[in-house]
Tab-separated table of C-alpha atoms and ligand atoms in Angstrom:
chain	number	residue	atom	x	y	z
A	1	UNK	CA	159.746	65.586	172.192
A	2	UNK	CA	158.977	68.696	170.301
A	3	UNK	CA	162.233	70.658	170.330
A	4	UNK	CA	164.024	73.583	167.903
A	5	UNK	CA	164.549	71.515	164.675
A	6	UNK	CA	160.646	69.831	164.930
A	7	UNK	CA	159.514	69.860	161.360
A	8	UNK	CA	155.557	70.454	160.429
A	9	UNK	CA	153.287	68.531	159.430
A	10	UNK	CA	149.022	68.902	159.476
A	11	UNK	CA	145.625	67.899	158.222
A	12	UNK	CA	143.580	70.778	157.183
A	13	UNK	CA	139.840	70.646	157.111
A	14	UNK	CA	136.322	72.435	158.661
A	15	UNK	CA	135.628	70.886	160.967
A	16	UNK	CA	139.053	68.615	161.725
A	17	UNK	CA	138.495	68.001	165.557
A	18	UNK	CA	136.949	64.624	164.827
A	19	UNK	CA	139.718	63.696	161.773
A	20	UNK	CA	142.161	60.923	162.994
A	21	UNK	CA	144.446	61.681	160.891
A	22	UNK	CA	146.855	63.468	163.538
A	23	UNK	CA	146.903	59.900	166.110
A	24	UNK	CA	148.006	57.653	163.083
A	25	UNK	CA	150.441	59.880	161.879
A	26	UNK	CA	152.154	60.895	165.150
A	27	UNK	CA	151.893	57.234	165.877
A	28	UNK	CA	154.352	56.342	162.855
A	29	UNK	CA	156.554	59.322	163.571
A	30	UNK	CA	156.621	58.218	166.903
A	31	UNK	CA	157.619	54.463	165.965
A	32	UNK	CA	160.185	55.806	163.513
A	33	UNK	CA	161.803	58.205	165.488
A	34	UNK	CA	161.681	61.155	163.582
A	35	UNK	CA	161.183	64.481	164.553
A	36	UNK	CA	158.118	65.696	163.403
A	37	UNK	CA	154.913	66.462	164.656
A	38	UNK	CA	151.645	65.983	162.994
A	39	UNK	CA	148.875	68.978	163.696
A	40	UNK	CA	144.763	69.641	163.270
A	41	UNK	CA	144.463	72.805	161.478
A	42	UNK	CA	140.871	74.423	161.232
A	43	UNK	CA	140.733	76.498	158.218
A	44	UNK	CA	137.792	78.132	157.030
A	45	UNK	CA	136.977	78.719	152.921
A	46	UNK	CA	137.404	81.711	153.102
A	47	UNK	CA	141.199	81.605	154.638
A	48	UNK	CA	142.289	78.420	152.536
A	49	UNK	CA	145.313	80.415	150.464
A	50	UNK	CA	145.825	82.753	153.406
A	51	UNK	CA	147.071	79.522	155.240
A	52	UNK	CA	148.796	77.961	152.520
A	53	UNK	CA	151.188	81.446	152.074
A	54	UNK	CA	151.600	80.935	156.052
A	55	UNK	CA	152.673	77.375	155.845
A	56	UNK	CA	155.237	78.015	153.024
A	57	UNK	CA	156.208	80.813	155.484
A	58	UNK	CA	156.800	78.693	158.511
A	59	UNK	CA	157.932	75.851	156.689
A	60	UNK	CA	155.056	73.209	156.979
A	61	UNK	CA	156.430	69.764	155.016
A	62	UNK	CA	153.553	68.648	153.960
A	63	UNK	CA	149.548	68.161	154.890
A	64	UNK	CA	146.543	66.410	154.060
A	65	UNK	CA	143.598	68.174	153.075
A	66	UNK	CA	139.958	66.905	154.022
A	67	UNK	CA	136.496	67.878	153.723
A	68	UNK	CA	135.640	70.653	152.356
A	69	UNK	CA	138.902	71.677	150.812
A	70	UNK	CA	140.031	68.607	148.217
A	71	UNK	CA	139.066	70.460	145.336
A	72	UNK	CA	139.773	74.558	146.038
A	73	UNK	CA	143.150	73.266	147.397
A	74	UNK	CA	144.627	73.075	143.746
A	75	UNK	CA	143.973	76.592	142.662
A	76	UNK	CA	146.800	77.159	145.787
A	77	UNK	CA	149.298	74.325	144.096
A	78	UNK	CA	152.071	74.608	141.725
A	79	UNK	CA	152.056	71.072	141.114
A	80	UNK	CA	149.229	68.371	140.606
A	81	UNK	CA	150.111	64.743	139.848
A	82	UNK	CA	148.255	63.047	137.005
A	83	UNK	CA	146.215	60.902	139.067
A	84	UNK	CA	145.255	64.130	141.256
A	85	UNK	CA	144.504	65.707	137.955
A	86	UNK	CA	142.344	62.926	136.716
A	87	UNK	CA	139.917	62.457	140.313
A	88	UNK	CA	139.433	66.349	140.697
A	89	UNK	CA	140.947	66.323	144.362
A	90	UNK	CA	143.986	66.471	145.821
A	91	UNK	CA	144.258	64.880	149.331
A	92	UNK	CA	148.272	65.686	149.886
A	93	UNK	CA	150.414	68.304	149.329
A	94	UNK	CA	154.420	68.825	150.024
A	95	UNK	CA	156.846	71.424	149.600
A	96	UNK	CA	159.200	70.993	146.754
A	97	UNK	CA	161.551	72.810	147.459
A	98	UNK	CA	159.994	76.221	145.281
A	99	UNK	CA	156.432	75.524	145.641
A	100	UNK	CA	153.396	72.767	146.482
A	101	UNK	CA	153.179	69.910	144.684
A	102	UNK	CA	149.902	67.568	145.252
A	103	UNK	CA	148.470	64.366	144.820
A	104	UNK	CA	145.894	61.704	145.735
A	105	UNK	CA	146.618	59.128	147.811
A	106	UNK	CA	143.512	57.403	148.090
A	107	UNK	CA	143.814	55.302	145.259
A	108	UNK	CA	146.385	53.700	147.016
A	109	UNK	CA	144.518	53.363	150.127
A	110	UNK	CA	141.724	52.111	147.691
A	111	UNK	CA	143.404	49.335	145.909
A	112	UNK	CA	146.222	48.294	148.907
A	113	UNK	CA	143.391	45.462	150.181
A	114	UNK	CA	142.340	44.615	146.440
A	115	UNK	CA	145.427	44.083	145.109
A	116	UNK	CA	146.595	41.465	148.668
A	117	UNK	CA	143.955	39.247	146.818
A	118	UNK	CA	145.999	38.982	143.508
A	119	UNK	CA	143.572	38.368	141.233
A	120	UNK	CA	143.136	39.167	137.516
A	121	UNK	CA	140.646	41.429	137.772
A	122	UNK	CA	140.818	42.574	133.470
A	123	UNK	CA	137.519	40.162	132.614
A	124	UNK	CA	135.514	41.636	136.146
A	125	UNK	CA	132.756	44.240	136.523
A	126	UNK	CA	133.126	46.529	139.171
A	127	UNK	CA	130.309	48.475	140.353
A	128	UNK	CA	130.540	51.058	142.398
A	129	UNK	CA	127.514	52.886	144.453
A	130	UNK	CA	127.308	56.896	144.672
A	131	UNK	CA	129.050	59.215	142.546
A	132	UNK	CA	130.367	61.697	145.060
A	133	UNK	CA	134.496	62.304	145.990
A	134	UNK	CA	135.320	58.858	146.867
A	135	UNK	CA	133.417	57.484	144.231
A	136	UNK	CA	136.131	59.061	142.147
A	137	UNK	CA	139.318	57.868	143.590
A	138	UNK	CA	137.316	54.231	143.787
A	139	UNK	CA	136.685	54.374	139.487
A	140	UNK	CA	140.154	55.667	138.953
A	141	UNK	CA	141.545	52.682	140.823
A	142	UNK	CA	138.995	50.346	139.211
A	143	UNK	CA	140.721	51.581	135.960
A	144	UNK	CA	144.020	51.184	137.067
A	145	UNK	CA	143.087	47.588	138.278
A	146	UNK	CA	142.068	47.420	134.649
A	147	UNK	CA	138.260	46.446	135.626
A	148	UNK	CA	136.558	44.964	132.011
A	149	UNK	CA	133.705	47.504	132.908
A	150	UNK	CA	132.716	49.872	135.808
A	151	UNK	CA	129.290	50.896	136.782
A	152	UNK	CA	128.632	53.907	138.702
A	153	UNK	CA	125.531	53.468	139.978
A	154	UNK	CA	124.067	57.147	141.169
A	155	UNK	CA	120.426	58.892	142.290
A	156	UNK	CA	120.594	62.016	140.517
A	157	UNK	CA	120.861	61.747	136.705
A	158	UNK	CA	122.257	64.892	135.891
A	159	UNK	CA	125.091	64.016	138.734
A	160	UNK	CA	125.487	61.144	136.950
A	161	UNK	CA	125.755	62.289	133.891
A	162	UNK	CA	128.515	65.065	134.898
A	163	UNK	CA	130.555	62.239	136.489
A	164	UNK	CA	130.595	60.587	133.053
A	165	UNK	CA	131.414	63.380	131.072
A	166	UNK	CA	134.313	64.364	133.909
A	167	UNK	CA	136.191	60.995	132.355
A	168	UNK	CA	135.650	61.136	129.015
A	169	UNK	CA	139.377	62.428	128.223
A	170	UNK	CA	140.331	59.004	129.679
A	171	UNK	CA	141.301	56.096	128.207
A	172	UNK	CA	139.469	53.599	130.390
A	173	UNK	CA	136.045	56.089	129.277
A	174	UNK	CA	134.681	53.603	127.177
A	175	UNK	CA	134.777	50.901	130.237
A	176	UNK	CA	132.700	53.578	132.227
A	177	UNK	CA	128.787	53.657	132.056
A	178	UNK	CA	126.399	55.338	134.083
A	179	UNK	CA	122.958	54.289	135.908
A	180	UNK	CA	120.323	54.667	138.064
A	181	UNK	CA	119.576	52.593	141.007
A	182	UNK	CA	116.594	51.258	139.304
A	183	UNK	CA	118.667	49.078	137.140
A	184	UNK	CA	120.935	47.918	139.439
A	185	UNK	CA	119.180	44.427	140.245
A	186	UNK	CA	119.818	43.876	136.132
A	187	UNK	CA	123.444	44.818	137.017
A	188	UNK	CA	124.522	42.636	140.220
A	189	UNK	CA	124.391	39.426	138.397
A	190	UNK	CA	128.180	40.614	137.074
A	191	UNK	CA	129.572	42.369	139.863
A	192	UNK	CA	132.724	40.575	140.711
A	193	UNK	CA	133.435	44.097	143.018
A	194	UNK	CA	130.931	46.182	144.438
A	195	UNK	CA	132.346	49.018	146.336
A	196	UNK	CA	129.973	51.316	148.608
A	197	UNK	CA	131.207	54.823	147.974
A	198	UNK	CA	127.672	56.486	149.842
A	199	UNK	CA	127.549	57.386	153.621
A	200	UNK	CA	124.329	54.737	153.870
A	201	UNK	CA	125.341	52.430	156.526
A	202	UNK	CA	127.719	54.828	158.725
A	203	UNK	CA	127.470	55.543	162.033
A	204	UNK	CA	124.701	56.431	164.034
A	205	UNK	CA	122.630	54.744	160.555
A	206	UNK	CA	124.090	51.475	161.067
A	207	UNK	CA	120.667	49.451	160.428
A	208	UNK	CA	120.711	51.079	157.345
A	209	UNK	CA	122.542	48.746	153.977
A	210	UNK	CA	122.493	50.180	150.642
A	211	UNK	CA	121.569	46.517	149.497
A	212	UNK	CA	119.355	43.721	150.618
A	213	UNK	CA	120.337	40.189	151.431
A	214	UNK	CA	118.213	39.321	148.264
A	215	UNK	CA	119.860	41.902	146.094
A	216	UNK	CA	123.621	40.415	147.493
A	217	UNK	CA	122.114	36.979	146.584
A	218	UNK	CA	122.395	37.949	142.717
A	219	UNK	CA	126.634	38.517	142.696
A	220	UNK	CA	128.639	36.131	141.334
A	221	UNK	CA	130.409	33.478	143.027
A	222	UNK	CA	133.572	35.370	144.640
A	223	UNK	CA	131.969	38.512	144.414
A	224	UNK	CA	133.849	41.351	146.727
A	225	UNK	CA	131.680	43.841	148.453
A	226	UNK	CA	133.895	46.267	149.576
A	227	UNK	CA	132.832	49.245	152.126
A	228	UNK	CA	134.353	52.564	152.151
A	229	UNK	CA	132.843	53.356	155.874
A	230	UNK	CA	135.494	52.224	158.460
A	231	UNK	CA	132.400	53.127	161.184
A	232	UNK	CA	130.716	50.802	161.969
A	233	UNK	CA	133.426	47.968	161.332
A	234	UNK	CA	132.007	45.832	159.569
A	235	UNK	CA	128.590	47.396	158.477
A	236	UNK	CA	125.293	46.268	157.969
A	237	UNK	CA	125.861	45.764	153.923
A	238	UNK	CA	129.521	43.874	154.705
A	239	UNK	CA	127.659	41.375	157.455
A	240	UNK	CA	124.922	40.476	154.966
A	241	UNK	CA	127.335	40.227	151.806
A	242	UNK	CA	129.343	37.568	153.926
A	243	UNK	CA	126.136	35.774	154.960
A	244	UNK	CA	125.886	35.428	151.358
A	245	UNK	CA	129.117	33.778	150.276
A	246	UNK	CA	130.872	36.913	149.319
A	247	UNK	CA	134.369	38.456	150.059
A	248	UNK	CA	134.074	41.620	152.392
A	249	UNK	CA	136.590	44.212	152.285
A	250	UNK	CA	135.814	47.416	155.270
A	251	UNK	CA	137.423	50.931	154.730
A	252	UNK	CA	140.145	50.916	157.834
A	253	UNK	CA	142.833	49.785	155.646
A	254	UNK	CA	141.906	52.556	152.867
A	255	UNK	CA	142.562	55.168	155.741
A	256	UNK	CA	146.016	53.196	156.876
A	257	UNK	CA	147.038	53.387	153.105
A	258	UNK	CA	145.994	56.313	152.158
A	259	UNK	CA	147.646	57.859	155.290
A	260	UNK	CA	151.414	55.407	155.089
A	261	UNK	CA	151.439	56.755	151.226
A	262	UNK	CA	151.563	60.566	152.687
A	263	UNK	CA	153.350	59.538	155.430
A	264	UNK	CA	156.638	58.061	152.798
A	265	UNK	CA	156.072	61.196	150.451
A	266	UNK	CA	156.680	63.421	153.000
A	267	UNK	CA	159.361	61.755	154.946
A	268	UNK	CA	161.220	59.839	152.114
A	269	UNK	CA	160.622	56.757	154.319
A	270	UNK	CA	159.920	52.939	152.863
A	271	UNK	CA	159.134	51.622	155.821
A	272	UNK	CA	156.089	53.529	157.117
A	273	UNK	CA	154.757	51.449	160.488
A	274	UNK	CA	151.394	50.519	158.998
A	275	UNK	CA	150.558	47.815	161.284
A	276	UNK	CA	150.907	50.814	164.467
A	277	UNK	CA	149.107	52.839	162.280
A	278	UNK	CA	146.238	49.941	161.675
A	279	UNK	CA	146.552	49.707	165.746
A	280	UNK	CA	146.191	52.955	166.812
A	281	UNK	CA	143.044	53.821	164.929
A	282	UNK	CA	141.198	50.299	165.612
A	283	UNK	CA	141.670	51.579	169.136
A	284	UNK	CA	140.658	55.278	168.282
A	285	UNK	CA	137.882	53.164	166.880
A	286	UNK	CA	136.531	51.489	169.592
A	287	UNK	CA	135.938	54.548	171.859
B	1	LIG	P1	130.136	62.599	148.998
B	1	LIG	O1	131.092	63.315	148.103
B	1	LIG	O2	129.138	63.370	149.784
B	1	LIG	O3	129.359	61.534	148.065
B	1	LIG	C1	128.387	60.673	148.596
B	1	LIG	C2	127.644	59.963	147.475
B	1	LIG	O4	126.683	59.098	148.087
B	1	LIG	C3	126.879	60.876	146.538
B	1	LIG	O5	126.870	60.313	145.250
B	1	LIG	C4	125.479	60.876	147.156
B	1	LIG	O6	124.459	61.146	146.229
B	1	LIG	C5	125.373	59.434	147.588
B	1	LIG	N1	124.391	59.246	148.645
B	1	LIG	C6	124.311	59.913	149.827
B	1	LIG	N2	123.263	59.450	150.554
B	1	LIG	C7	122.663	58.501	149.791
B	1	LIG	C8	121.517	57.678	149.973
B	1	LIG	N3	120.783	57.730	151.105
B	1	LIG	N4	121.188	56.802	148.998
B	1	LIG	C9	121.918	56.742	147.864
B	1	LIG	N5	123.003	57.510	147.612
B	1	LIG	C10	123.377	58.361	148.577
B	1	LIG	O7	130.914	61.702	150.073
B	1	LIG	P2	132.330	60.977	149.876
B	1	LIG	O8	133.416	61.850	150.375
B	1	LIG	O9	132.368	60.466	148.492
B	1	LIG	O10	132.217	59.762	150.942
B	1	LIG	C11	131.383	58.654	150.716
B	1	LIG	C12	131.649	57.583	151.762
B	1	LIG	O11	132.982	57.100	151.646
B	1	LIG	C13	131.506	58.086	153.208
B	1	LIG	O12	130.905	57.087	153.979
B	1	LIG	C14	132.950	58.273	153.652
B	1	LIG	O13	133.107	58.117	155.054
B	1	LIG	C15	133.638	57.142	152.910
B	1	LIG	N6	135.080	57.407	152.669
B	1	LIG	C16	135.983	56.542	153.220
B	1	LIG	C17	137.333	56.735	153.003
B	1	LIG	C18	138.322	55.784	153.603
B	1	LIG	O14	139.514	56.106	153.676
B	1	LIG	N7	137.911	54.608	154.023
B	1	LIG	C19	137.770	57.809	152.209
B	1	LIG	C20	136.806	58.672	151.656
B	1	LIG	C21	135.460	58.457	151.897
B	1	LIG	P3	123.915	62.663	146.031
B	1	LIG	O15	125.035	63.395	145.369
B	1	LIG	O16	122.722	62.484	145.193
B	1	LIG	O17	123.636	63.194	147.405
């Protein structure tokens, strides 16, 4: 129950009504008793550090910050972890006491269903399909799973090229190369991971696979195809990849993770209710 000591908590965005962000998260706060409530805020461009002087002002904890804000957001932070640094985005931000701090927790949510698989992944090539936002938090994870080599695979060549540059003060860079999709038939013959980071293949497109059953054919024994698109679940491109012997990995359980890792930043809490979290949204899902 919402009462005199409720703290704040929100996901800002334009548009947010469709974000399901605010069921998972008053899910967990529900499960763990706390008082909090998690809000949709609609914020224009135009109004983004307008709203983050009136959340320091009313004493918002912390919020996530979606589409189209990741990036202007940090102009408005005192704060910006490494990792937020290194992707260009921050997708939460809490109150520090003096200031914002922010960070990115979809690296996390990226590698939480990698890493269950516990595999060495230092002599594997990971390629990874569009060069947009997520394609960012996807190659920093790649490099923090310590991928042998990761592909970006990309239709615009001067995008492409800007996305390599954007790394080159890391020191995974030499791991990263860039291409178009005409080589990437040469290219699946090594991909032990091949992570979708382009909408093709999301709802209402869901005939549509940004590879063929034939091009799938080419990975490697034990190959994982992972999906970021949690709609449909699983996709076109994660049915065919298991027709063809290969591991499929859907993007639910990057949103869970992603969302638990805010979740214990903001509330100090170790033992964020992901399964309820998992639950809620599969059933968000269906509808
Ligand atoms: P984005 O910034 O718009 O980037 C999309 C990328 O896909 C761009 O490189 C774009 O190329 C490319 N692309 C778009 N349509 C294409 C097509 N028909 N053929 C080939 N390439 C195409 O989007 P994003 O934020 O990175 O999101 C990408 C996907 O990840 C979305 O499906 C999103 O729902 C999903 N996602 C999931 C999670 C999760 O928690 N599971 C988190 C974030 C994102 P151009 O630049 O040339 O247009």
């Amino acid at each position: 129950m919402v009462d005199g000591a409720t703290k704040l908590l929100g996901v800002i965005g334009d548009p947010i009504e469709h974000s399901l962000s605010p069921v998972m998260h008053n899910a967990a706060i529900a499960e763990l008793g706390l008082n909090y409530v998690y809000l949709p805020f609609h914020i224009a461009a135009a109004d983004l550090g307008t709203a983050v002087a009136g959340f320091a002002a009313i004493q918002v904890q912390g919020f996530n910050i979606t589409i189209p804000h990741k990036q202007s957001i940090m102009t408005f932070l005192d704060n910006i972890t490494p990792v937020a640094q290194a992707i260009g985005a921050v997708n939460t931000v809490w109150w520090n006491g003096d200031g914002w701090s922010g960070t990115n927790t979809d690296v996390i949510g990226f590698l939480a269903p990698l890493q269950k698989l516990e595999r060495d992944w230092s002599q594997t090539t990971a390629i990874v399909l569009g060069c947009g936002g997520a394609a960012r938090a996807v190659v920093a994870g790649c490099a923090q799973l310590g991928c042998g080599a990761i592909q970006v695979i990309g239709r615009d060549a001067a995008k492409l090229q800007k996305f390599a540059a954007s790394w080159q003060d890391n020191s995974f860079a030499r791991t990263l190369s860039v291409h178009e999709w005409t080589q990437l038939s040469t290219l699946l013959p090594q991909g032990n991971l091949v992570v979708n980071a382009t909408p093709v293949g999301m709802f209402p497109m869901v005939q549509a696979s940004p590879l063929s059953a034939e091009e799938l054919a080419k990975l490697p024994e034990q190959a994982v195809v992972y999906d970021l698109i949690y709609t449909p679940r699983p996709t076109r491109l994660l049915k065919l990849a298991v027709e063809q012997g290969a591991i499929a990995i859907d993007g639910l359980e990057m949103l869970v993770q992603q969302g638990a890792a805010a979740l214990a930043k903001w509330t100090n809490r170790d033992d964020v209710p992901t399964a309820t979290m998992r639950q809620v949204l599969q059933q968000k899902l269906r509808h």
